[in-house]
Short mmCIF file of C-alpha atoms in Angstrom, two decimals:
data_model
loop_
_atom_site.label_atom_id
_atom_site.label_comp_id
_atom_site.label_asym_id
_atom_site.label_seq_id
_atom_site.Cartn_x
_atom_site.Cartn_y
_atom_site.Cartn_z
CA UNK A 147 44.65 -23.21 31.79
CA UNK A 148 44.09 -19.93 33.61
CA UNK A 149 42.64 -17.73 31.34
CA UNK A 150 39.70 -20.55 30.16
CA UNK A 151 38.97 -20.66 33.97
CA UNK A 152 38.59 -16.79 34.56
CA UNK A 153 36.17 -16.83 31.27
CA UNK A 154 33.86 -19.28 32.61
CA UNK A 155 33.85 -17.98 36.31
CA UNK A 156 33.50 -15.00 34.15
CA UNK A 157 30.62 -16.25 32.24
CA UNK A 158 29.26 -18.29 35.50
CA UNK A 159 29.20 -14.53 37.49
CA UNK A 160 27.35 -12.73 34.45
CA UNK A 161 24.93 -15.70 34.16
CA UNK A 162 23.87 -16.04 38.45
CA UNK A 163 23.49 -12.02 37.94
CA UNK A 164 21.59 -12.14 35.38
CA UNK A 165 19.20 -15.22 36.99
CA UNK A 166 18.53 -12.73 40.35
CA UNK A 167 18.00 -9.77 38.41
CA UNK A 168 15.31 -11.28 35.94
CA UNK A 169 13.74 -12.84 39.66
CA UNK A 170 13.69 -9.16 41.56
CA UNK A 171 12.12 -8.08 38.07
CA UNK A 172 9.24 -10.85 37.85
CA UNK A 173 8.60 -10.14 41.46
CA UNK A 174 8.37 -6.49 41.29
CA UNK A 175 6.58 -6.91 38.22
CA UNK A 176 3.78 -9.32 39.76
CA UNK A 177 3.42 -7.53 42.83
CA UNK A 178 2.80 -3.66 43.09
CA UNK A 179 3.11 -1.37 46.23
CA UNK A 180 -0.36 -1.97 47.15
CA UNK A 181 -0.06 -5.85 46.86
CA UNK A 182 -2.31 -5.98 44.03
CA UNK A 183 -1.47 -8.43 41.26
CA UNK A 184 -0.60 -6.47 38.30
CA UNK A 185 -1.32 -8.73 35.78
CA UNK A 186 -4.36 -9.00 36.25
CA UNK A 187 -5.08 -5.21 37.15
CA UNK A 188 -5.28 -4.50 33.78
CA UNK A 189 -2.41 -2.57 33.49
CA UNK A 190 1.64 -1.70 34.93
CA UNK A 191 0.51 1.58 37.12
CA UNK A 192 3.42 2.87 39.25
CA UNK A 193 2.58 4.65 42.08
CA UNK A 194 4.94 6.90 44.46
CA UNK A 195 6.31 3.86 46.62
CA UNK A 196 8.32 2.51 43.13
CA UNK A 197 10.27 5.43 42.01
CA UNK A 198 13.62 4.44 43.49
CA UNK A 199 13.72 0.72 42.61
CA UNK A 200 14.74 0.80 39.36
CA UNK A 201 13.14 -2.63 38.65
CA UNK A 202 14.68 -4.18 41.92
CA UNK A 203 17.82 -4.37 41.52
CA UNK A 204 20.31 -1.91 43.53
CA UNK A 205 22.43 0.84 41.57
CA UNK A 206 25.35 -1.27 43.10
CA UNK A 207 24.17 -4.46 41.20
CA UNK A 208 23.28 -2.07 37.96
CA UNK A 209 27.15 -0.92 37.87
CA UNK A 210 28.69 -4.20 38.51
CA UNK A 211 26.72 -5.97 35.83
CA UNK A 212 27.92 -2.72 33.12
CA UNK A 213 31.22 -3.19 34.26
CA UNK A 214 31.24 -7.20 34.52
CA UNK A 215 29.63 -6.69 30.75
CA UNK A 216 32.50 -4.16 29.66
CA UNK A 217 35.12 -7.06 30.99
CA UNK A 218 32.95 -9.10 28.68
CA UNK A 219 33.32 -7.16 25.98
CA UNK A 220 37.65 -6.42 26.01
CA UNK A 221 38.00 -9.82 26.99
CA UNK A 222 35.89 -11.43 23.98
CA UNK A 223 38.10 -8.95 21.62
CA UNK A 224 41.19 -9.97 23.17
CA UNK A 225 40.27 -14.12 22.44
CA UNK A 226 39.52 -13.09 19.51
CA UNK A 227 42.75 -11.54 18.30
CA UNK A 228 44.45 -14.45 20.08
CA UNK A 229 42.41 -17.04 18.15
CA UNK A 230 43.65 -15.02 14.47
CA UNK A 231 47.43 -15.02 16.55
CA UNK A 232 46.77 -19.20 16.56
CA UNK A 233 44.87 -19.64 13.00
CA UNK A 234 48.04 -17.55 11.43
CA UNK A 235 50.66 -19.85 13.42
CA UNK A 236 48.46 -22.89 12.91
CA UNK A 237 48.31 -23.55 9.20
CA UNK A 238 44.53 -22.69 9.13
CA UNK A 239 44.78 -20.57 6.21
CA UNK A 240 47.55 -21.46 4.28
CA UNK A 241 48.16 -18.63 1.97
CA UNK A 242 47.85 -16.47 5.19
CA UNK A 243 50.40 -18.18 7.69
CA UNK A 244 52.70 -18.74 4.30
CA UNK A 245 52.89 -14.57 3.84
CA UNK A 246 53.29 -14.41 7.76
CA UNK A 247 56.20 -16.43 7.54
CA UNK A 248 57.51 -14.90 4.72
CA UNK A 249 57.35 -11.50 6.49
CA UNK A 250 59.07 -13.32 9.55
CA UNK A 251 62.05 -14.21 7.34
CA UNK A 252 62.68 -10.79 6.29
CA UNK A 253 62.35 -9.21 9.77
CA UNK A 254 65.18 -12.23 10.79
CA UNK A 255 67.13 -10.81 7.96
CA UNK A 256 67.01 -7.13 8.48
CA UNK A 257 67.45 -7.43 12.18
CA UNK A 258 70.71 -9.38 10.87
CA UNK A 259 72.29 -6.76 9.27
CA UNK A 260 70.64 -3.78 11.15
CA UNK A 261 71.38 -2.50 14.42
CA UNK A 262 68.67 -2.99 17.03
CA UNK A 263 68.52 0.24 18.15
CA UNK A 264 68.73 1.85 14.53
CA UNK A 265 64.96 -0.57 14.08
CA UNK A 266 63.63 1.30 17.46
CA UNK A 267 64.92 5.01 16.50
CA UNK A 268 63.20 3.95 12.71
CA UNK A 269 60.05 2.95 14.88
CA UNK A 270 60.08 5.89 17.24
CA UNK A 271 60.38 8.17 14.21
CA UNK A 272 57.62 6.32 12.53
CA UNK A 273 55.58 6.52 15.17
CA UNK A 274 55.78 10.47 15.94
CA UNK A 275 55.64 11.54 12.68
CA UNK A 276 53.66 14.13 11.60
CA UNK A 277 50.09 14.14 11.18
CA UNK A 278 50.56 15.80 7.48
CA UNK A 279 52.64 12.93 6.95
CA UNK A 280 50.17 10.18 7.74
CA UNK A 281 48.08 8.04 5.16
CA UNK A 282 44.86 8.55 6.56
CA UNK A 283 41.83 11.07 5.86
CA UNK A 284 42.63 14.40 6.25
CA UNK A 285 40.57 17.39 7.96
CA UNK A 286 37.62 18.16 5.98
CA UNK A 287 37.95 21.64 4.31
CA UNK A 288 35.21 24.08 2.60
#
């Protein structure tokens, strides 16, 4: 019940920010330094007076809407991993959850007969192998 919550204040944060921003812009667009209307001065002239504006919005406001839309961003990859977590456990693909709980079953069965920490020195090993040793691409040579 929490984490729905912090998505839509969340969302409701990145929305109202969005709503004053696209305001201070239509203003500052409509309304030049001189007090002309720009629309209909045939052009979007900016004159010395405009330079540190940055379309009316404050560098503080810039910087908390990149980082509120970062937050966005982690947080929308981490429901999404969660939502393949619940699809897997959840019978949504059948062939899927059937191989997950087939490789469940022989984890149980390993960890029966194998010490625990003989699986986390295996791990630890695995994990600080050597990069000659690893699967992936290699460096590129001439």
């Amino acid at each position: 019940m929490i984490i729905p919550g912090f998505f839509t204040a969340l969302g409701l944060y990145t929305l109202t920010n969005r709503k004053e921003d696209a305001a201070a812009e239509t203003e500052t667009a409509a309304v030049g330094t001189s007090g002309r209307n720009k629309a209909t001065d045939g052009g979007s002239r900016t004159t010395g007076g405009e330079r540190g504006t940055h379309g009316g919005a404050s560098y503080r406001a810039r910087a908390a809407r990149v980082d509120a839309g970062w937050l966005q961003c982690v947080l929308e990859a981490a429901a999404v991993r969660l939502e393949h977590a619940v699809a897997v456990t959840a019978w949504a693909d059948p062939v899927v959850t059937g191989a997950f709980v087939a490789a469940c079953g022989a984890a149980a069965v390993v960890l029966l007969f194998v010490p625990f920490r003989m699986v986390v020195l295996a791990g630890g090993m695995y994990a600080m192998r050597p990069p000659s040793w690893r699967g992936g691409p290699g460096p590129i040579e001439d």
